[in-house]
Amino acid sequence: MEDVLARGELSVRGRIREASNAVLLCTVTHDGVTAECVYKPVKGERPLWDFPDGTLAQRERAAYLVSEATGWGLVPATVLRDGPYGEGMVQHWITSAEDTPGESLLALVEGDEPGPGWKPVAFADVGEGRTALLVHADDERLRRLAVLDAVINNADRKGGHLLPAPGGRLYGIDHGVTFHTEDKLRTLLWGWAGEPLTDEAREVLRTLAGALADGAPLATRLAELITAAELAAVRDRVAVLLRTGVHPSPSGQWPAIPWPPV
C-alpha cells in the first residue's frame, strides 16, 4: 500500500470539514490498484504555539514508521509526497467497523467503578450537576496503542482517533502532534497507568530500542522527519519504559486528557 500511496495518481474528491487542519478525501491509483486515502497538505496546517510550523505531516509519517517497527501495525500506511496542493501527508483511508457489535471502546457509566472488561479514566461532567465515569475497554489492541502513544509522546489521543476495522484490527490516526521533547502525553487511554507492562510490550520495546540506535535504518529515517533532540527524546522514553516496566501516569504538568475528548 505504501507504493500505491507514494507513486499513484492522486485525485481529490472532497474535504473533511470537521478537521482542524485541511484534510482532503482522495483516491489514489497505481498499476491498476485504486484506494481511498486522506491527503493533508502542509499548506493547510494550522500554526500551533508549541510545535514548529509545517512539521505535522512529517510527524504523521514518523508515527507510522515507529508503529511498523513495533510489528503491531497500529497506524494506517502513511507517506510524504507531492499532491495537488503541494507536499503533504497521504494516509490509507480505513473503513471503520465501529458499528459492529462488541466494538465499543469508550463509554460513560454511572457509579464510581467500571464494570468487568472496562478501565476507568476520569469523571466527566454530563450536565445538570451530574457526573459519569469515563471508561475504556480493557482491550489488548488499546493497550498496545497506549504503549505506542507513550513512545511517540502523543498529545492528542481522542476517541475519534480510534478506528476499529473489519477483521478485528484497530488503528489510530491523527498523529500530527507527536514527538515533542517535553512530556505532552494527552490521551483517553489512562486505564493502565502505573500498571506493569505486558511481557509482549517489554519485548517490543527492547526491539524498538535497538531499531533506534545510531545508524539503524529506523533511526536514520526518523532523523529526516524530526529533530535530533526529538529523536533523542524518543530513545529516552523507550529507555524509561523499559527501566520502570510500567505504563506512564499523568505528569501533572500538562492536561492529561485532550479536549474535546472525541
mmCIF file of C-alpha atoms in Angstrom:
data_model
loop_
_atom_site.group_PDB
_atom_site.id
_atom_site.type_symbol
_atom_site.label_atom_id
_atom_site.label_comp_id
_atom_site.label_asym_id
_atom_site.label_seq_id
_atom_site.Cartn_x
_atom_site.Cartn_y
_atom_site.Cartn_z
ATOM 1 C CA MET A 1 0.000 0.000 0.000
ATOM 2 C CA GLU A 2 2.896 2.402 0.645
ATOM 3 C CA ASP A 3 3.934 2.143 -3.001
ATOM 4 C CA VAL A 4 0.398 2.886 -4.213
ATOM 5 C CA LEU A 5 0.131 5.903 -1.904
ATOM 6 C CA ALA A 6 3.559 7.259 -2.817
ATOM 7 C CA ARG A 7 3.502 6.746 -6.582
ATOM 8 C CA GLY A 8 -0.157 6.713 -7.561
ATOM 9 C CA GLU A 9 -2.218 9.406 -9.234
ATOM 10 C CA LEU A 10 -3.942 11.409 -6.507
ATOM 11 C CA SER A 11 -7.469 12.709 -7.161
ATOM 12 C CA VAL A 12 -9.264 14.949 -4.640
ATOM 13 C CA ARG A 13 -12.904 14.006 -4.013
ATOM 14 C CA GLY A 14 -13.807 16.357 -1.178
ATOM 15 C CA ARG A 15 -12.836 17.931 2.131
ATOM 16 C CA ILE A 16 -13.426 16.651 5.671
ATOM 17 C CA ARG A 17 -14.637 19.911 7.197
ATOM 18 C CA GLU A 18 -14.732 18.730 10.816
ATOM 19 C CA ALA A 19 -10.926 18.565 10.918
ATOM 20 C CA SER A 20 -8.938 21.427 12.448
ATOM 21 C CA ASN A 21 -6.422 21.312 9.571
ATOM 22 C CA ALA A 22 -7.029 20.834 5.854
ATOM 23 C CA VAL A 23 -7.908 17.163 5.301
ATOM 24 C CA LEU A 24 -8.857 16.100 1.795
ATOM 25 C CA LEU A 25 -10.534 12.807 0.934
ATOM 26 C CA CYS A 26 -8.890 11.374 -2.192
ATOM 27 C CA THR A 27 -8.476 8.323 -4.344
ATOM 28 C CA VAL A 28 -5.055 7.131 -5.457
ATOM 29 C CA THR A 29 -4.456 4.797 -8.404
ATOM 30 C CA HIS A 30 -1.283 2.927 -9.329
ATOM 31 C CA ASP A 31 -0.720 -0.160 -11.519
ATOM 32 C CA GLY A 32 -4.429 -0.897 -11.664
ATOM 33 C CA VAL A 33 -4.898 -0.619 -7.892
ATOM 34 C CA THR A 34 -7.215 2.124 -6.567
ATOM 35 C CA ALA A 35 -7.516 3.003 -2.894
ATOM 36 C CA GLU A 36 -9.134 5.691 -0.799
ATOM 37 C CA CYS A 37 -6.869 7.937 1.218
ATOM 38 C CA VAL A 38 -6.644 11.235 3.054
ATOM 39 C CA TYR A 39 -4.270 13.984 1.950
ATOM 40 C CA LYS A 40 -3.166 16.650 4.431
ATOM 41 C CA PRO A 41 -1.161 19.346 2.620
ATOM 42 C CA VAL A 42 1.453 21.147 4.702
ATOM 43 C CA LYS A 43 -0.012 24.443 3.453
ATOM 44 C CA GLY A 44 -3.259 23.569 5.236
ATOM 45 C CA GLU A 45 -1.699 23.046 8.671
ATOM 46 C CA ARG A 46 -2.891 25.447 11.353
ATOM 47 C CA PRO A 47 0.007 27.039 13.272
ATOM 48 C CA LEU A 48 0.428 25.778 16.839
ATOM 49 C CA TRP A 49 2.143 27.575 19.697
ATOM 50 C CA ASP A 50 4.176 24.569 20.833
ATOM 51 C CA PHE A 51 5.053 22.762 17.584
ATOM 52 C CA PRO A 52 7.158 24.196 14.739
ATOM 53 C CA ASP A 53 5.116 25.329 11.746
ATOM 54 C CA GLY A 54 4.915 22.982 8.783
ATOM 55 C CA THR A 55 6.028 19.832 10.611
ATOM 56 C CA LEU A 56 2.794 17.933 11.299
ATOM 57 C CA ALA A 57 2.900 15.861 8.111
ATOM 58 C CA GLN A 58 6.421 14.660 8.909
ATOM 59 C CA ARG A 59 5.315 13.676 12.410
ATOM 60 C CA GLU A 60 2.448 11.619 10.979
ATOM 61 C CA ARG A 61 4.912 9.741 8.772
ATOM 62 C CA ALA A 62 7.268 9.251 11.718
ATOM 63 C CA ALA A 63 4.450 7.807 13.852
ATOM 64 C CA TYR A 64 3.702 5.288 11.099
ATOM 65 C CA LEU A 65 7.346 4.235 10.891
ATOM 66 C CA VAL A 66 7.540 3.651 14.653
ATOM 67 C CA SER A 67 4.268 1.734 14.574
ATOM 68 C CA GLU A 68 5.622 -0.507 11.826
ATOM 69 C CA ALA A 69 8.818 -1.084 13.829
ATOM 70 C CA THR A 70 6.754 -2.419 16.745
ATOM 71 C CA GLY A 71 5.171 -5.037 14.489
ATOM 72 C CA TRP A 72 1.721 -4.070 15.762
ATOM 73 C CA GLY A 73 0.615 -2.200 12.628
ATOM 74 C CA LEU A 74 -1.455 0.315 14.570
ATOM 75 C CA VAL A 75 -1.187 3.235 12.130
ATOM 76 C CA PRO A 76 -2.503 3.088 8.546
ATOM 77 C CA ALA A 77 0.096 3.253 5.774
ATOM 78 C CA THR A 78 1.337 6.848 5.634
ATOM 79 C CA VAL A 79 3.676 8.564 3.169
ATOM 80 C CA LEU A 80 5.000 12.030 2.396
ATOM 81 C CA ARG A 81 4.563 13.149 -1.187
ATOM 82 C CA ASP A 82 3.642 15.980 -3.501
ATOM 83 C CA GLY A 83 -0.036 16.480 -4.257
ATOM 84 C CA PRO A 84 -2.444 18.927 -5.897
ATOM 85 C CA TYR A 85 -1.795 21.474 -3.116
ATOM 86 C CA GLY A 86 1.873 20.781 -2.550
ATOM 87 C CA GLU A 87 3.761 18.454 -0.240
ATOM 88 C CA GLY A 88 1.747 16.706 2.388
ATOM 89 C CA MET A 89 0.891 13.527 4.213
ATOM 90 C CA VAL A 90 -1.124 10.843 2.412
ATOM 91 C CA GLN A 91 -2.627 8.052 4.510
ATOM 92 C CA HIS A 92 -4.646 4.983 3.595
ATOM 93 C CA TRP A 93 -8.328 5.513 4.411
ATOM 94 C CA ILE A 94 -9.633 2.960 6.898
ATOM 95 C CA THR A 95 -13.294 1.978 6.727
ATOM 96 C CA SER A 96 -14.345 1.873 10.353
ATOM 97 C CA ALA A 97 -16.245 -1.075 11.797
ATOM 98 C CA GLU A 98 -17.248 0.876 14.911
ATOM 99 C CA ASP A 99 -20.895 -0.093 14.497
ATOM 100 C CA THR A 100 -20.016 -3.780 14.673
ATOM 101 C CA PRO A 101 -21.368 -5.439 17.870
ATOM 102 C CA GLY A 102 -18.715 -5.685 20.547
ATOM 103 C CA GLU A 103 -16.586 -2.901 19.075
ATOM 104 C CA SER A 104 -17.482 -0.219 21.655
ATOM 105 C CA LEU A 105 -14.195 1.077 23.057
ATOM 106 C CA LEU A 106 -15.280 4.086 25.168
ATOM 107 C CA ALA A 107 -18.289 4.673 27.400
ATOM 108 C CA LEU A 108 -19.755 6.856 30.142
ATOM 109 C CA VAL A 109 -21.134 4.817 33.043
ATOM 110 C CA GLU A 110 -22.947 5.536 36.277
ATOM 111 C CA GLY A 111 -21.245 4.872 39.581
ATOM 112 C CA ASP A 112 -17.692 5.058 40.839
ATOM 113 C CA GLU A 113 -16.321 1.807 39.423
ATOM 114 C CA PRO A 114 -16.159 0.402 35.893
ATOM 115 C CA GLY A 115 -17.813 -2.884 35.120
ATOM 116 C CA PRO A 116 -15.949 -6.047 34.109
ATOM 117 C CA GLY A 117 -13.885 -5.566 30.980
ATOM 118 C CA TRP A 118 -13.531 -1.800 31.394
ATOM 119 C CA LYS A 119 -10.821 0.521 32.766
ATOM 120 C CA PRO A 120 -11.555 3.873 34.474
ATOM 121 C CA VAL A 121 -10.189 7.113 33.029
ATOM 122 C CA ALA A 122 -11.811 10.091 34.802
ATOM 123 C CA PHE A 123 -15.110 11.548 35.911
ATOM 124 C CA ALA A 124 -16.846 13.730 33.354
ATOM 125 C CA ASP A 125 -19.453 16.475 33.755
ATOM 126 C CA VAL A 126 -22.541 15.371 31.816
ATOM 127 C CA GLY A 127 -24.690 18.387 32.664
ATOM 128 C CA GLU A 128 -27.342 19.303 35.208
ATOM 129 C CA GLY A 129 -24.849 18.811 38.026
ATOM 130 C CA ARG A 130 -24.326 15.158 37.193
ATOM 131 C CA THR A 131 -21.092 13.280 36.573
ATOM 132 C CA ALA A 132 -20.356 9.984 34.914
ATOM 133 C CA LEU A 133 -17.277 7.806 34.822
ATOM 134 C CA LEU A 134 -15.423 7.777 31.524
ATOM 135 C CA VAL A 135 -14.113 4.279 30.823
ATOM 136 C CA HIS A 136 -12.346 2.492 28.002
ATOM 137 C CA ALA A 137 -12.331 -1.179 27.124
ATOM 138 C CA ASP A 138 -9.702 -3.412 28.732
ATOM 139 C CA ASP A 139 -8.664 -4.362 25.221
ATOM 140 C CA GLU A 140 -5.284 -5.730 24.109
ATOM 141 C CA ARG A 141 -5.379 -3.560 20.978
ATOM 142 C CA LEU A 142 -5.950 -0.387 23.001
ATOM 143 C CA ARG A 143 -3.195 -1.376 25.402
ATOM 144 C CA ARG A 144 -0.722 -1.689 22.550
ATOM 145 C CA LEU A 145 -1.818 1.724 21.294
ATOM 146 C CA ALA A 146 -1.270 3.178 24.767
ATOM 147 C CA VAL A 147 2.333 1.923 24.638
ATOM 148 C CA LEU A 148 2.858 3.387 21.165
ATOM 149 C CA ASP A 149 1.433 6.735 22.329
ATOM 150 C CA ALA A 150 3.835 6.763 25.271
ATOM 151 C CA VAL A 151 6.766 6.193 22.903
ATOM 152 C CA ILE A 152 5.796 8.883 20.380
ATOM 153 C CA ASN A 153 4.503 11.270 23.082
ATOM 154 C CA ASN A 154 1.065 11.669 21.547
ATOM 155 C CA ALA A 155 -0.519 14.930 22.680
ATOM 156 C CA ASP A 156 -3.950 14.201 21.208
ATOM 157 C CA ARG A 157 -5.315 10.651 21.579
ATOM 158 C CA LYS A 158 -9.056 11.294 21.287
ATOM 159 C CA GLY A 159 -11.875 8.828 20.949
ATOM 160 C CA GLY A 160 -12.463 9.842 17.340
ATOM 161 C CA HIS A 161 -8.890 8.820 16.538
ATOM 162 C CA LEU A 162 -9.627 5.154 17.293
ATOM 163 C CA LEU A 163 -10.763 3.182 14.255
ATOM 164 C CA PRO A 164 -11.909 -0.418 14.698
ATOM 165 C CA ALA A 165 -11.608 -2.043 11.280
ATOM 166 C CA PRO A 166 -13.031 -5.182 9.689
ATOM 167 C CA GLY A 167 -11.270 -8.348 10.757
ATOM 168 C CA GLY A 168 -10.743 -7.208 14.330
ATOM 169 C CA ARG A 169 -7.994 -4.694 13.533
ATOM 170 C CA LEU A 170 -7.709 -1.408 15.405
ATOM 171 C CA TYR A 171 -5.969 1.667 14.003
ATOM 172 C CA GLY A 172 -5.029 5.012 15.490
ATOM 173 C CA ILE A 173 -4.992 8.132 13.317
ATOM 174 C CA ASP A 174 -4.118 11.844 13.575
ATOM 175 C CA HIS A 175 -0.531 11.851 14.830
ATOM 176 C CA GLY A 176 0.482 15.375 13.883
ATOM 177 C CA VAL A 177 1.168 16.484 17.448
ATOM 178 C CA THR A 178 3.694 13.864 18.474
ATOM 179 C CA PHE A 179 7.431 13.557 19.203
ATOM 180 C CA HIS A 180 7.734 16.737 21.276
ATOM 181 C CA THR A 181 10.773 16.829 23.560
ATOM 182 C CA GLU A 182 8.598 17.813 26.554
ATOM 183 C CA ASP A 183 6.156 15.396 28.183
ATOM 184 C CA LYS A 184 2.878 16.194 26.431
ATOM 185 C CA LEU A 185 1.088 12.848 26.606
ATOM 186 C CA ARG A 186 -2.661 13.528 26.467
ATOM 187 C CA THR A 187 -4.900 10.536 25.996
ATOM 188 C CA LEU A 188 -8.137 8.806 26.886
ATOM 189 C CA LEU A 189 -6.183 5.590 27.441
ATOM 190 C CA TRP A 190 -5.038 6.141 31.029
ATOM 191 C CA GLY A 191 -6.719 2.997 32.350
ATOM 192 C CA TRP A 192 -3.426 1.105 32.672
ATOM 193 C CA ALA A 193 -1.470 3.997 34.261
ATOM 194 C CA GLY A 194 1.031 2.624 36.763
ATOM 195 C CA GLU A 195 0.306 -0.999 35.864
ATOM 196 C CA PRO A 196 3.098 -3.340 34.726
ATOM 197 C CA LEU A 197 3.732 -3.530 31.007
ATOM 198 C CA THR A 198 2.923 -6.848 29.388
ATOM 199 C CA ASP A 199 5.741 -9.223 28.503
ATOM 200 C CA GLU A 200 4.890 -8.585 24.863
ATOM 201 C CA ALA A 201 5.241 -4.820 25.297
ATOM 202 C CA ARG A 202 8.606 -5.155 27.035
ATOM 203 C CA GLU A 203 9.907 -7.353 24.203
ATOM 204 C CA VAL A 204 8.651 -4.875 21.599
ATOM 205 C CA LEU A 205 10.309 -2.005 23.464
ATOM 206 C CA ARG A 206 13.618 -3.875 23.588
ATOM 207 C CA THR A 207 13.413 -4.404 19.829
ATOM 208 C CA LEU A 208 12.488 -0.764 19.331
ATOM 209 C CA ALA A 209 15.468 0.375 21.417
ATOM 210 C CA GLY A 210 17.766 -1.460 19.023
ATOM 211 C CA ALA A 211 15.978 -0.032 15.987
ATOM 212 C CA LEU A 212 16.506 3.493 17.369
ATOM 213 C CA ALA A 213 20.270 3.104 17.818
ATOM 214 C CA ASP A 214 22.541 5.433 15.858
ATOM 215 C CA GLY A 215 22.901 4.227 12.285
ATOM 216 C CA ALA A 216 19.978 1.787 12.438
ATOM 217 C CA PRO A 217 17.549 2.126 9.495
ATOM 218 C CA LEU A 218 14.638 3.362 11.609
ATOM 219 C CA ALA A 219 16.779 5.971 13.352
ATOM 220 C CA THR A 220 18.117 7.171 10.004
ATOM 221 C CA ARG A 221 14.617 7.550 8.570
ATOM 222 C CA LEU A 222 13.306 9.326 11.643
ATOM 223 C CA ALA A 223 16.249 11.750 11.560
ATOM 224 C CA GLU A 224 14.881 13.023 8.245
ATOM 225 C CA LEU A 225 11.478 13.756 9.798
ATOM 226 C CA ILE A 226 12.067 15.035 13.347
ATOM 227 C CA THR A 227 14.876 16.951 15.036
ATOM 228 C CA ALA A 228 17.913 15.373 16.674
ATOM 229 C CA ALA A 229 16.588 16.446 20.086
ATOM 230 C CA GLU A 230 13.206 14.852 19.353
ATOM 231 C CA LEU A 231 14.850 11.618 18.249
ATOM 232 C CA ALA A 232 16.931 11.575 21.433
ATOM 233 C CA ALA A 233 13.721 12.081 23.422
ATOM 234 C CA VAL A 234 12.143 9.029 21.731
ATOM 235 C CA ARG A 235 15.121 6.931 22.797
ATOM 236 C CA ASP A 236 14.832 8.292 26.337
ATOM 237 C CA ARG A 237 11.124 7.478 26.559
ATOM 238 C CA VAL A 238 11.738 3.905 25.425
ATOM 239 C CA ALA A 239 14.545 3.576 27.974
ATOM 240 C CA VAL A 240 12.309 4.882 30.782
ATOM 241 C CA LEU A 241 9.524 2.465 29.890
ATOM 242 C CA LEU A 242 11.974 -0.427 29.950
ATOM 243 C CA ARG A 243 13.558 0.705 33.217
ATOM 244 C CA THR A 244 10.298 1.283 35.100
ATOM 245 C CA GLY A 245 8.397 -1.574 33.476
ATOM 246 C CA VAL A 246 5.056 0.215 33.898
ATOM 247 C CA HIS A 247 2.637 2.260 31.845
ATOM 248 C CA PRO A 248 3.202 6.003 32.400
ATOM 249 C CA SER A 249 0.962 8.111 34.627
ATOM 250 C CA PRO A 250 -0.105 11.730 34.034
ATOM 251 C CA SER A 251 2.748 14.116 34.782
ATOM 252 C CA GLY A 252 0.567 16.790 36.370
ATOM 253 C CA GLN A 253 2.385 19.426 34.309
ATOM 254 C CA TRP A 254 0.147 19.166 31.265
ATOM 255 C CA PRO A 255 -3.613 18.457 30.812
ATOM 256 C CA ALA A 256 -3.838 14.684 30.834
ATOM 257 C CA ILE A 257 -6.990 14.345 28.732
ATOM 258 C CA PRO A 258 -7.440 16.003 25.317
ATOM 259 C CA TRP A 259 -10.284 18.439 24.754
ATOM 260 C CA PRO A 260 -12.705 17.837 23.234
ATOM 261 C CA PRO A 261 -12.241 14.160 24.130
ATOM 262 C CA VAL A 262 -13.837 12.896 20.896
#
